[in-house]
Tab-separated table of C-alpha atoms and ligand atoms in Angstrom:
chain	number	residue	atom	x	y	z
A	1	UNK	CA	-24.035	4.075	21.390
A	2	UNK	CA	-27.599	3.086	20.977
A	3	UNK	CA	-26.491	0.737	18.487
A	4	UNK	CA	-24.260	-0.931	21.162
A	5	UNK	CA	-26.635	-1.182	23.406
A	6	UNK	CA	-29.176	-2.302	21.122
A	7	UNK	CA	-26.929	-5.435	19.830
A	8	UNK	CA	-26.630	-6.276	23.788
A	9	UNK	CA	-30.047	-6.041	24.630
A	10	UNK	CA	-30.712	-8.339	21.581
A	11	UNK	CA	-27.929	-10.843	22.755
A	12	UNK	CA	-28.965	-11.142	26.416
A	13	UNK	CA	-32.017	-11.988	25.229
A	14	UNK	CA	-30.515	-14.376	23.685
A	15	UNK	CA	-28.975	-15.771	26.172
A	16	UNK	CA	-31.614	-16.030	28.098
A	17	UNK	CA	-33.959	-17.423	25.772
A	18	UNK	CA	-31.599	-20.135	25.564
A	19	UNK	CA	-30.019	-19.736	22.005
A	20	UNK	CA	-26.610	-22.280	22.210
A	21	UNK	CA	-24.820	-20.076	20.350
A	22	UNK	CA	-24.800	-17.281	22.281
A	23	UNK	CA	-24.046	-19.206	25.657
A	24	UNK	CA	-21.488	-20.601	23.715
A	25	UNK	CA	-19.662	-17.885	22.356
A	26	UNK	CA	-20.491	-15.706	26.054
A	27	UNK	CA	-18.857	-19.067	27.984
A	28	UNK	CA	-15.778	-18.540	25.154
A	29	UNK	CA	-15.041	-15.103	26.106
A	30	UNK	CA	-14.981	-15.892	29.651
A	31	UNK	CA	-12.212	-18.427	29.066
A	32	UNK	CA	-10.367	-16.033	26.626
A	33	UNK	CA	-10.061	-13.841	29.694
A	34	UNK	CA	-9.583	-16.024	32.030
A	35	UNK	CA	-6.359	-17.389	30.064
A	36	UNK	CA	-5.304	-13.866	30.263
A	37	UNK	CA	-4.170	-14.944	34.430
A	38	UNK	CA	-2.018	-17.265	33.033
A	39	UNK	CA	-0.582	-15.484	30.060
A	40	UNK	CA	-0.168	-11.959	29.974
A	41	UNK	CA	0.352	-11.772	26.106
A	42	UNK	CA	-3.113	-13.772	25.159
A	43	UNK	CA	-5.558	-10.883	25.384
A	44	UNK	CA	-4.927	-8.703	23.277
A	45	UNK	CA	-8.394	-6.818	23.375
A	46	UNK	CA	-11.509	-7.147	24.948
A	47	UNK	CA	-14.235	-4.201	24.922
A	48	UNK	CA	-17.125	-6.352	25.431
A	49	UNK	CA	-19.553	-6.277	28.507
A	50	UNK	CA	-17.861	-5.613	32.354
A	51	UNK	CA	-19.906	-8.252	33.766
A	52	UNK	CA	-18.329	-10.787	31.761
A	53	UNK	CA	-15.106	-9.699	33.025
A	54	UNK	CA	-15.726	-9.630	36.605
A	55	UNK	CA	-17.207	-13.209	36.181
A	56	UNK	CA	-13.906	-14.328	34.829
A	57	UNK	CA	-12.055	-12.576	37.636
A	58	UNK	CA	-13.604	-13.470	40.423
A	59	UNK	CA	-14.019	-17.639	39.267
A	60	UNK	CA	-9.995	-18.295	39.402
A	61	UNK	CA	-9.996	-20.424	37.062
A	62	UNK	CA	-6.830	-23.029	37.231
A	63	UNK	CA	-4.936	-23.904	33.883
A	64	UNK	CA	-7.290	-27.344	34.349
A	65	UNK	CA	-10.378	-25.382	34.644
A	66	UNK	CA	-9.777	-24.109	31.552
A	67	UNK	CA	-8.531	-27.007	29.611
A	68	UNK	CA	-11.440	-28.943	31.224
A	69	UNK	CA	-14.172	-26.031	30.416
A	70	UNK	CA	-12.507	-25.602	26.705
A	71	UNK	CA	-13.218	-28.739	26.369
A	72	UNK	CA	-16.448	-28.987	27.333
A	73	UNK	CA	-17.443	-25.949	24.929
A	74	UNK	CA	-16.136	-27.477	22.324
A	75	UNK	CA	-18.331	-30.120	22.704
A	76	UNK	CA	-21.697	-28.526	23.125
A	77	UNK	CA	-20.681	-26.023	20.037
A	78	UNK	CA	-20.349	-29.280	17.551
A	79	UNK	CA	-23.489	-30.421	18.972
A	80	UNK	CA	-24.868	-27.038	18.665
A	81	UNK	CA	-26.713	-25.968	14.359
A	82	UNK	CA	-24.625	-23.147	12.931
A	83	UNK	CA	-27.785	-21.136	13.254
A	84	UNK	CA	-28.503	-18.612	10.532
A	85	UNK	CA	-27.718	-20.965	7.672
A	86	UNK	CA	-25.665	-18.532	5.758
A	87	UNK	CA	-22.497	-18.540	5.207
A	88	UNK	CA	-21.134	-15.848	7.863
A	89	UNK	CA	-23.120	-18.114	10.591
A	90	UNK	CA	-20.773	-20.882	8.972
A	91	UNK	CA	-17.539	-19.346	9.115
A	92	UNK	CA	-18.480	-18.320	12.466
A	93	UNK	CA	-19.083	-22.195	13.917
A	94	UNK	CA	-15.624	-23.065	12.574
A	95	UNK	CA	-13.882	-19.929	13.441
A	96	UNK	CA	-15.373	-20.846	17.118
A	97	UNK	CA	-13.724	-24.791	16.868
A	98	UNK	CA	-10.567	-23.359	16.147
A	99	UNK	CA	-10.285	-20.601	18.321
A	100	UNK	CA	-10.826	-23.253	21.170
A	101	UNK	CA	-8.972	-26.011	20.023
A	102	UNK	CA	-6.149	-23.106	19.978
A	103	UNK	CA	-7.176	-22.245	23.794
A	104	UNK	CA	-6.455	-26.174	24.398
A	105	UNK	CA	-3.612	-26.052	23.021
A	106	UNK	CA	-2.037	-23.022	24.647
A	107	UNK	CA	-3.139	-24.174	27.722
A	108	UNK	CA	-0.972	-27.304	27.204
A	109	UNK	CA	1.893	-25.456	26.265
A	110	UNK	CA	1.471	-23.059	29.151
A	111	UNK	CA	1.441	-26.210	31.933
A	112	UNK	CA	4.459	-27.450	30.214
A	113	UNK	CA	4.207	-29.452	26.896
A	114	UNK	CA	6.852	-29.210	24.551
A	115	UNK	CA	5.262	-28.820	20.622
A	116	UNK	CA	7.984	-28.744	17.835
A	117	UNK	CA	7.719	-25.032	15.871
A	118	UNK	CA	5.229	-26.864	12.879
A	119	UNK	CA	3.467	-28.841	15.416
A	120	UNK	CA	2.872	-25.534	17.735
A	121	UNK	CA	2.071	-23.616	14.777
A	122	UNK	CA	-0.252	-25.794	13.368
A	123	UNK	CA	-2.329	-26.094	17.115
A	124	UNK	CA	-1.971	-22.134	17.415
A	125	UNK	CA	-2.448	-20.870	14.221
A	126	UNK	CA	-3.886	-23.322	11.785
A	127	UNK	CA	-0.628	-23.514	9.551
A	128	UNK	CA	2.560	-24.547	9.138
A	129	UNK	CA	4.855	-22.415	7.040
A	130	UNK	CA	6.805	-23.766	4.325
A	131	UNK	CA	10.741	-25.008	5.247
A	132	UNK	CA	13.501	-23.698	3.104
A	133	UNK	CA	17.011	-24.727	3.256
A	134	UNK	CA	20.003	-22.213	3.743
A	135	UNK	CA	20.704	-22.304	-0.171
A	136	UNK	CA	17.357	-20.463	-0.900
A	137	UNK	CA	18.871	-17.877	0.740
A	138	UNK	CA	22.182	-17.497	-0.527
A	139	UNK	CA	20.956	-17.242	-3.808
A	140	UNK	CA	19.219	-13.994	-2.280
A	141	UNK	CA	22.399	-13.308	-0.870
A	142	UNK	CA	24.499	-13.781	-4.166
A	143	UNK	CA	22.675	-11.229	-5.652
A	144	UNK	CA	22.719	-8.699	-2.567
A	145	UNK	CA	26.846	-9.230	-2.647
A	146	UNK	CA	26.394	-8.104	-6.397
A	147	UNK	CA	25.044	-4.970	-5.142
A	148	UNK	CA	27.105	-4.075	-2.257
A	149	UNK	CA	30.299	-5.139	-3.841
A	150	UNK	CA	33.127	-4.907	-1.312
A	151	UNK	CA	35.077	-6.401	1.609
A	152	UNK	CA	33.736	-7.631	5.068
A	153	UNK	CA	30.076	-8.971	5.947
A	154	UNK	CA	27.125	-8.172	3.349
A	155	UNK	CA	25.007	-7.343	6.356
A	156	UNK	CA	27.687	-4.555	7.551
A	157	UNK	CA	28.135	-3.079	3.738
A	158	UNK	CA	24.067	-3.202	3.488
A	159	UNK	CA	23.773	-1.294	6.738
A	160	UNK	CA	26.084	1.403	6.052
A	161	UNK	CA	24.322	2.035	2.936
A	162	UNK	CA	20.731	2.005	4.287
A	163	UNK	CA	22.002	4.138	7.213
A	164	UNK	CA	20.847	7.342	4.245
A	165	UNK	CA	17.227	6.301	4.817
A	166	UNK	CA	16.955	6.677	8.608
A	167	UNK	CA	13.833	8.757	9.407
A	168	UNK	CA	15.555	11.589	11.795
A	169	UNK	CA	13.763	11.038	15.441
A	170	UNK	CA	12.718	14.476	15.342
A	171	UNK	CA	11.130	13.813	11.988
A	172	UNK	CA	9.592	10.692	13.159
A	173	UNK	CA	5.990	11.847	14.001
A	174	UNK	CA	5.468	14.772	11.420
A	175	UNK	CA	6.360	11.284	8.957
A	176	UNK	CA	4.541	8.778	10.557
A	177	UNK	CA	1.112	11.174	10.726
A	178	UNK	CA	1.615	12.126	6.913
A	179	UNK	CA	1.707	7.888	6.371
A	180	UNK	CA	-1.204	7.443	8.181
A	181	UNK	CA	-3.370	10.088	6.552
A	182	UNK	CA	-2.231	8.835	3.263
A	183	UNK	CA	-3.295	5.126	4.063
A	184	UNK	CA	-6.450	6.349	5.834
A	185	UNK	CA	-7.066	8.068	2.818
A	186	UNK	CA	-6.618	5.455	0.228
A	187	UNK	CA	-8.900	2.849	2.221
A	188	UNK	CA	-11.487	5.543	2.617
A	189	UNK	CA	-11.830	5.197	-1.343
A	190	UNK	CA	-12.872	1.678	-1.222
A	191	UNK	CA	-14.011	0.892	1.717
A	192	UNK	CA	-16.637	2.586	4.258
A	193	UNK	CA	-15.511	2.783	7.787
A	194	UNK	CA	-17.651	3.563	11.116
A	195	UNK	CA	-18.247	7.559	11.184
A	196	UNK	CA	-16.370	7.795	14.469
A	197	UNK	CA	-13.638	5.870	13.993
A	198	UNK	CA	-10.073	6.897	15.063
A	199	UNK	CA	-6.414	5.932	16.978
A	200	UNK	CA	-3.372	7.542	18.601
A	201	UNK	CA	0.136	7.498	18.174
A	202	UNK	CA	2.362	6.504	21.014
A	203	UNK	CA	6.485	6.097	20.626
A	204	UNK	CA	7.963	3.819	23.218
A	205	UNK	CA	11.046	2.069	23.816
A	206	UNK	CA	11.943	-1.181	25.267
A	207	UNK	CA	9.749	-4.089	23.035
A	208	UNK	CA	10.464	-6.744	21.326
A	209	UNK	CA	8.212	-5.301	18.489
A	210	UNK	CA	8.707	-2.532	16.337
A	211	UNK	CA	4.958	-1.409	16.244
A	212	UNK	CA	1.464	-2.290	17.921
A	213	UNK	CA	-1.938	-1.822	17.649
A	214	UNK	CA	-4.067	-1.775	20.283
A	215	UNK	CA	-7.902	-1.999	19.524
A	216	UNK	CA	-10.022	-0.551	22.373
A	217	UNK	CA	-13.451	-0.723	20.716
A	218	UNK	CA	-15.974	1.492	19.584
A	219	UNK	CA	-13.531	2.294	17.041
A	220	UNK	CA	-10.817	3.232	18.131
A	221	UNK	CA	-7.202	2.496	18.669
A	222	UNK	CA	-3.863	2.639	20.300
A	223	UNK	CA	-0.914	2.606	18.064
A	224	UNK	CA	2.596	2.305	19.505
A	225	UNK	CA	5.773	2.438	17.530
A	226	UNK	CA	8.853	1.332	19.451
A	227	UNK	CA	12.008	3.755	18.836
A	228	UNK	CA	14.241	1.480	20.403
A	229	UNK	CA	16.036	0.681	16.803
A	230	UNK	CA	16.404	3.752	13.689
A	231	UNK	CA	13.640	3.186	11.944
A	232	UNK	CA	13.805	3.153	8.074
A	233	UNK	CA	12.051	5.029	5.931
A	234	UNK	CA	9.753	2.408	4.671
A	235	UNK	CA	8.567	1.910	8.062
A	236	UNK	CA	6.078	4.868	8.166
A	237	UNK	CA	3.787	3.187	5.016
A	238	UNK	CA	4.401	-0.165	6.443
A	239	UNK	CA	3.579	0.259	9.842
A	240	UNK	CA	1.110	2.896	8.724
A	241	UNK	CA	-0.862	0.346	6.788
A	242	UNK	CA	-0.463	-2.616	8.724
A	243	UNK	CA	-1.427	-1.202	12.430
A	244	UNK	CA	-3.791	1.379	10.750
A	245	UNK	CA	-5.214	1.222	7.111
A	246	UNK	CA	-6.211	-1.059	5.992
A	247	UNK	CA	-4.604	-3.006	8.763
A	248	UNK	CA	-5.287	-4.063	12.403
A	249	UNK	CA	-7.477	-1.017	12.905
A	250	UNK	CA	-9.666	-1.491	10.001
A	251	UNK	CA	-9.764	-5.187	10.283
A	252	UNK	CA	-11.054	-4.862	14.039
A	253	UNK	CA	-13.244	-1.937	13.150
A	254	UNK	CA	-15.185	-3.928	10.377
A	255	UNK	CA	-15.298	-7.069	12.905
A	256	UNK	CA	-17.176	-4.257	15.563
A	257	UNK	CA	-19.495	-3.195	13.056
A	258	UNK	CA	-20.673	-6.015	10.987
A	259	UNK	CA	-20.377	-8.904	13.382
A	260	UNK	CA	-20.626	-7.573	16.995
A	261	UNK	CA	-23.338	-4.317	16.228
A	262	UNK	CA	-24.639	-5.413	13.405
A	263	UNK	CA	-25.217	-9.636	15.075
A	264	UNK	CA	-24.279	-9.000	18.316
A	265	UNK	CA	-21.675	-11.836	18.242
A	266	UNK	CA	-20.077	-11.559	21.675
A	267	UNK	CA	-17.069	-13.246	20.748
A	268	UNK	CA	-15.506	-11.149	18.596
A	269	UNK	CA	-15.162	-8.201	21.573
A	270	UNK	CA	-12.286	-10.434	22.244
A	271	UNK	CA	-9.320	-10.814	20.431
A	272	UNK	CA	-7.004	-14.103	22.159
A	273	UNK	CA	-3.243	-13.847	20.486
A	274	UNK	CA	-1.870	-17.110	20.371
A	275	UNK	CA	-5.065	-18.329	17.916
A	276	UNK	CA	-5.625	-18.659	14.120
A	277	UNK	CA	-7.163	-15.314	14.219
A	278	UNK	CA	-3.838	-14.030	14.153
A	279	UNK	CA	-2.659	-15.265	11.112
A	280	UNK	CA	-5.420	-13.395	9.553
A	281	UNK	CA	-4.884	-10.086	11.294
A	282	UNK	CA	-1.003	-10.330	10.564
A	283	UNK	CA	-1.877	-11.596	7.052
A	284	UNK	CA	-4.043	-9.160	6.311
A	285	UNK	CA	-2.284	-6.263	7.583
A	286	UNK	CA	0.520	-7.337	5.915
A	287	UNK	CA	-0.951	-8.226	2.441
A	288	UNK	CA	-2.912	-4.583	2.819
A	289	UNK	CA	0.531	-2.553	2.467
A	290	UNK	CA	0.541	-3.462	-1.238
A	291	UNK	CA	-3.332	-2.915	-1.702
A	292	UNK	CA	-3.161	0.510	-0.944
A	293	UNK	CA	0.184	1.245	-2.134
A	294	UNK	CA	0.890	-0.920	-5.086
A	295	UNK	CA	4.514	-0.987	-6.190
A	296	UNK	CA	5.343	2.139	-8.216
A	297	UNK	CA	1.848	4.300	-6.730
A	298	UNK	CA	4.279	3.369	-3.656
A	299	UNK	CA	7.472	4.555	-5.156
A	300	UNK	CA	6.062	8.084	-6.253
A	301	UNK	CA	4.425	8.794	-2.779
A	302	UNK	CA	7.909	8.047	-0.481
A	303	UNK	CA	9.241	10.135	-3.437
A	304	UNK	CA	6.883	13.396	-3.487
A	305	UNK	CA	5.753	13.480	0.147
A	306	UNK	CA	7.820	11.288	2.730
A	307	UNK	CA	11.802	11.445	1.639
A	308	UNK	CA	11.338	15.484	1.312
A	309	UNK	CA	9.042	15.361	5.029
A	310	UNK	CA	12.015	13.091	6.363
A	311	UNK	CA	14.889	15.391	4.620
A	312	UNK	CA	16.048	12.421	2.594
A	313	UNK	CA	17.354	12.757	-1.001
A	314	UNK	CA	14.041	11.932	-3.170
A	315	UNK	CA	16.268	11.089	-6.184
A	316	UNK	CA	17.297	8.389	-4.148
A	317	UNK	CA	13.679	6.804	-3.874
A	318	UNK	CA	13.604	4.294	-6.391
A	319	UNK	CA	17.304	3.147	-5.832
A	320	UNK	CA	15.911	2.179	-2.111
A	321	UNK	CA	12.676	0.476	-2.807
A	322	UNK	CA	14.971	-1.872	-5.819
A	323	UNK	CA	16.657	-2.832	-3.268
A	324	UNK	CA	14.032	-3.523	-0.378
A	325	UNK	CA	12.503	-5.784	-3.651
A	326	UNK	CA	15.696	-7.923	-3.531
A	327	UNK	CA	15.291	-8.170	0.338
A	328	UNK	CA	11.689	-9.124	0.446
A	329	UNK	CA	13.370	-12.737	-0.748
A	330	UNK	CA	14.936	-13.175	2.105
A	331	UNK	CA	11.612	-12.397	4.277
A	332	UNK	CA	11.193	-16.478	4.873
A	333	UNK	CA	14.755	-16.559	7.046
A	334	UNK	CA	13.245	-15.058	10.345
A	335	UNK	CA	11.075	-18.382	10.424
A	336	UNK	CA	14.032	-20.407	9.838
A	337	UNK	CA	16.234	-18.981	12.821
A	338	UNK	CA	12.818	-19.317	14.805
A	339	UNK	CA	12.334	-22.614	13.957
A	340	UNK	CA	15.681	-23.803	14.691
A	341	UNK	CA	16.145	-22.135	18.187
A	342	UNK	CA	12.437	-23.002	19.073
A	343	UNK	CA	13.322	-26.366	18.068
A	344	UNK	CA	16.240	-26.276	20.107
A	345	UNK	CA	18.682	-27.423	17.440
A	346	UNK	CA	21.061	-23.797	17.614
A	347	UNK	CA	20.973	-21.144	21.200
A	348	UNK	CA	19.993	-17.481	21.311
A	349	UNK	CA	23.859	-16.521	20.083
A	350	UNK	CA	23.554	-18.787	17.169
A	351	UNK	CA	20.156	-17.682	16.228
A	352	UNK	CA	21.225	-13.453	16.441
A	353	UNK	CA	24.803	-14.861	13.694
A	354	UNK	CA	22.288	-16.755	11.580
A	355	UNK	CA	19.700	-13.567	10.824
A	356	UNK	CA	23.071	-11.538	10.505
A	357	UNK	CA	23.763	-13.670	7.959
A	358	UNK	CA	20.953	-14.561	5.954
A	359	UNK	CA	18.082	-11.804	7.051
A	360	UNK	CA	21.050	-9.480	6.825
A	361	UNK	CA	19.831	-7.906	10.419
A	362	UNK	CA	22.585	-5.769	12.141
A	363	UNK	CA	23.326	-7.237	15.524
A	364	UNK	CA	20.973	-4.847	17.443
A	365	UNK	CA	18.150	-5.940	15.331
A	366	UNK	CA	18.696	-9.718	14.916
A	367	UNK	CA	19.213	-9.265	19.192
A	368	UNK	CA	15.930	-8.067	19.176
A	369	UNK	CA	14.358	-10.256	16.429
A	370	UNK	CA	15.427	-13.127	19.204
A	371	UNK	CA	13.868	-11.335	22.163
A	372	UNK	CA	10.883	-11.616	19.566
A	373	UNK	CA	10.622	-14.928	19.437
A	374	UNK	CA	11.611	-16.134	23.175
A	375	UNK	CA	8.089	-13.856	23.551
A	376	UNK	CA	5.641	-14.781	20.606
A	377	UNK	CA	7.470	-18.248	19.504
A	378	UNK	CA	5.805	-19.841	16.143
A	379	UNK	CA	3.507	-16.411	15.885
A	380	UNK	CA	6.504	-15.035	13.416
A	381	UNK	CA	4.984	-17.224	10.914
A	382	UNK	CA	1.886	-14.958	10.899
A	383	UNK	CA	3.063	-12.549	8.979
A	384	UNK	CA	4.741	-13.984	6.028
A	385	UNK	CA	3.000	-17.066	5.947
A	386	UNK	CA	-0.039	-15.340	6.824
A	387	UNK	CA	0.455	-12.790	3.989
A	388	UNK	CA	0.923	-15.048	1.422
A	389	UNK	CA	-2.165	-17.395	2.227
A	390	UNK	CA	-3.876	-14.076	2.513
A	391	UNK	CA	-2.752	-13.123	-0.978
A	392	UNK	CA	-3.550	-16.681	-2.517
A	393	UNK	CA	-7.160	-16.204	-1.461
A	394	UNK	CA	-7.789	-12.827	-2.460
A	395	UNK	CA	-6.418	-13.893	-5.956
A	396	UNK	CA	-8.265	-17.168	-6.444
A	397	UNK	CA	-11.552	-14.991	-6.268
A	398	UNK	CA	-10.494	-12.635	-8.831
A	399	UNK	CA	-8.620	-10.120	-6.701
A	400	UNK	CA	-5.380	-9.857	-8.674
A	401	UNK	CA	-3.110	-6.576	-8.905
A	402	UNK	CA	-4.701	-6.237	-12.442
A	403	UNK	CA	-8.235	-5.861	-10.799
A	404	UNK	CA	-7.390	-3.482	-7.963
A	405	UNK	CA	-11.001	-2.855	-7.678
A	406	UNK	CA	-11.951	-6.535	-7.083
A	407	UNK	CA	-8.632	-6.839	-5.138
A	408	UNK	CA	-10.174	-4.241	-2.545
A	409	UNK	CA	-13.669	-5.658	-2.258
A	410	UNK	CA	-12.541	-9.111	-1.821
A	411	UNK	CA	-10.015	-7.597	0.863
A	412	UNK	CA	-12.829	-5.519	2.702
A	413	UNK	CA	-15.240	-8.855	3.032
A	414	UNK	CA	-11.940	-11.042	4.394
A	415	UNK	CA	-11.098	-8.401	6.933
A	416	UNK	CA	-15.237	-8.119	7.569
A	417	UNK	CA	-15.672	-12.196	8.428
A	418	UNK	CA	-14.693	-14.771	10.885
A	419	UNK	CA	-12.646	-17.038	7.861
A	420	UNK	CA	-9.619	-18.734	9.577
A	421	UNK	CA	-6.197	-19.699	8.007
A	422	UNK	CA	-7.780	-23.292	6.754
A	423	UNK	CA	-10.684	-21.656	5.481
A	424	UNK	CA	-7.971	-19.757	2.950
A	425	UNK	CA	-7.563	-22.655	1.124
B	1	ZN	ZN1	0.597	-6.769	13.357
């Protein structure tokens, strides 16, 4: 706590001796959550002073308040020396333009402009994911058919097979918490978290998502995992890793420590959704399922530990993760389906038939999948996209599968800095 308090004595100091950056990056914070009026969805977190809040509150700021203050922030900050000189202090003056250039776009969108999906994406989240036509697919599809030879829709022969890897409900939490410990406990070998750190597990129903983090600072976390849907058995690792370790947790624990205790960076105690931050939470979160659990380390683990803890046939482990291989081909066709109902070209039925067809999502799912993106729109893109630019990076700087050991350090120091999706490439 002293450290808090410390890092807030230091900044209101600095704010009152006048330092631009820190007026900057306290004005941005107000805006983030004054945004949060006119969007329910864009603040995702904020665990930074009350007064700030209360300020934001009580000022009522219109939709062309905060276009016209955004704005005007944006100005001063590329008038303003990226003060520190070093390369953090850098990433930090660009991760501030594009955070509000984000803000001015959303407001747009939220007083009515239409973007196209590439055009919103590339305001919101600083990329636009690559197009593929319906044949890259089918060639995914070709080969799924030769594994669940047979009559009727692939998607309904898939299903009925997968239905053998359902985690019970009953065996849902003893699963999940054995998945978390086991992520926890492969970050904690390569990276060194706050002391105090920790989350809980909540199960809900009714989302459009099938798991969320919820960072409350200081540390900790809220994880939720919706039940509406069975959930799979690679669902505990995967949403294990990406909402805890080395996911969303980790990432905004390291952003706490080194850039708001250690520099006493206001703006990172809030987190706005619709921004290119997102791309590198989702990308990293994402990407960090495979750093901790590389391929067949993966394999043996579901094997020894999580089929027998979720009474599933162990035998039966490989023959499931061969086939979730095959699938992970396909993992592009959610952004297709969004992009084509965003864009207006197919409806909300047509959309649910196409991920049927070429995501292979049962009805139920491919319903939800929709709800998804009448919610979060061009975000989908965050987490494919988002992983692979993620991946790219960590690889151009040495940080290949073969060097798991540069892989992790080069993973720790993205998901410690302010880099944004352009600064990837
Ligand atoms: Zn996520």
């Amino acid at each position: 706590m002293t450290r808090v308090v410390a890092a807030l004595a230091l900044l209101i100091s600095a704010v009152q001796i006048g330092d631009p950056m820190a007026q900057i990056s306290r004005e941005y914070v107000r805006l983030v959550l004054a945004m949060g009026d006119h969007d329910k969805d864009y603040v995702d977190a904020y665990y930074g002073p009350e007064d700030v809040k209360t300020e934001a509150a009580k000022a009522k700021l219109s939709l062309d308040d905060i276009g016209k203050s955004v704005t005007s922030v944006a100005g001063r900050l590329s008038g303003a020396p990226a003060a520190g000189g070093d390369e953090l202090s850098r990433l930090r003056h660009q991760y501030l333009q594009k955070q509000l250039a984000a803000m001015s776009a959303r407001v747009r969108m939220l007083k009515g402009e239409r973007l196209s999906f590439d055009e919103e994406s590339k305001a919101l989240y600083d990329a636009v994911a690559p197009t593929y036509p319906d044949s890259h697919f089918q060639a995914v599809l070709d080969r799924l058919e030769k594994r669940f030879p047979g009559t009727g829709p692939l998607v309904t022969r898939f299903d009925t097979w997968r239905r053998d890897f359902v985690i019970p409900r009953e065996k849902l939490d003893t699963v999940f918490k054995a998945a978390i410990d086991a992520c926890r406990a492969q970050t904690l070998k390569h990276v060194k978290l706050p002391a105090n750190e920790s989350f809980t597990v909540e199960y809900v129903t009714g989302k459009s998502w099938s798991g969320y983090n919820w960072y409350q600072g200081n540390f900790r976390s809220l994880i939720q995992v919706n039940t509406d849907l069975p959930i799979y058995i690679d669902r505990a690792i995967d949403l294990a890793c990406h909402e805890g370790y080395p996911g969303h947790h980790v990432y905004n624990a390291l952003l706490e420590q080194h850039l708001v205790k250690d520099r006493g960076w206001l703006e990172f105690t809030v987190y706005p959704l619709f921004t290119p931050q997102s791309l590198i939470a989702e990308g990293t979160a994402n990407f960090g399922i495979e750093v901790a659990f590389p391929g067949q380390e993966r394999v043996n683990f579901e094997k020894n530990t999580l089929f027998p803890l979720a009474g599933l046939d162990p035998a039966r482990a490989a023959e499931y993760y061969e086939v979730q291989g095959l699938m992970e081909a396909l993992s592009y066709a959610g952004n297709e389906a969004a992009r084509r109902y965003l864009d207006g070209k197919i409806d909300a039925a047509a959309a649910t038939a196409w991920l049927e067809r070429y995501a292979l999502m049962p009805r139920e799912r491919a319903a939800q999948r929709v709800r998804f993106f009448d919610q979060y729109r061009s975000y989908v893109i965050n987490y494919n996209y988002g992983k692979d630019l993620v991946r790219r990076f960590i690889e151009s700087r040495g940080g290949t599968a073969q060097q798991p050991e540069k892989r992790w350090q080069e993973f720790t120091q993205l998901l410690s800095s302010p880099r944004l999706p352009s600064g990837l490439r």
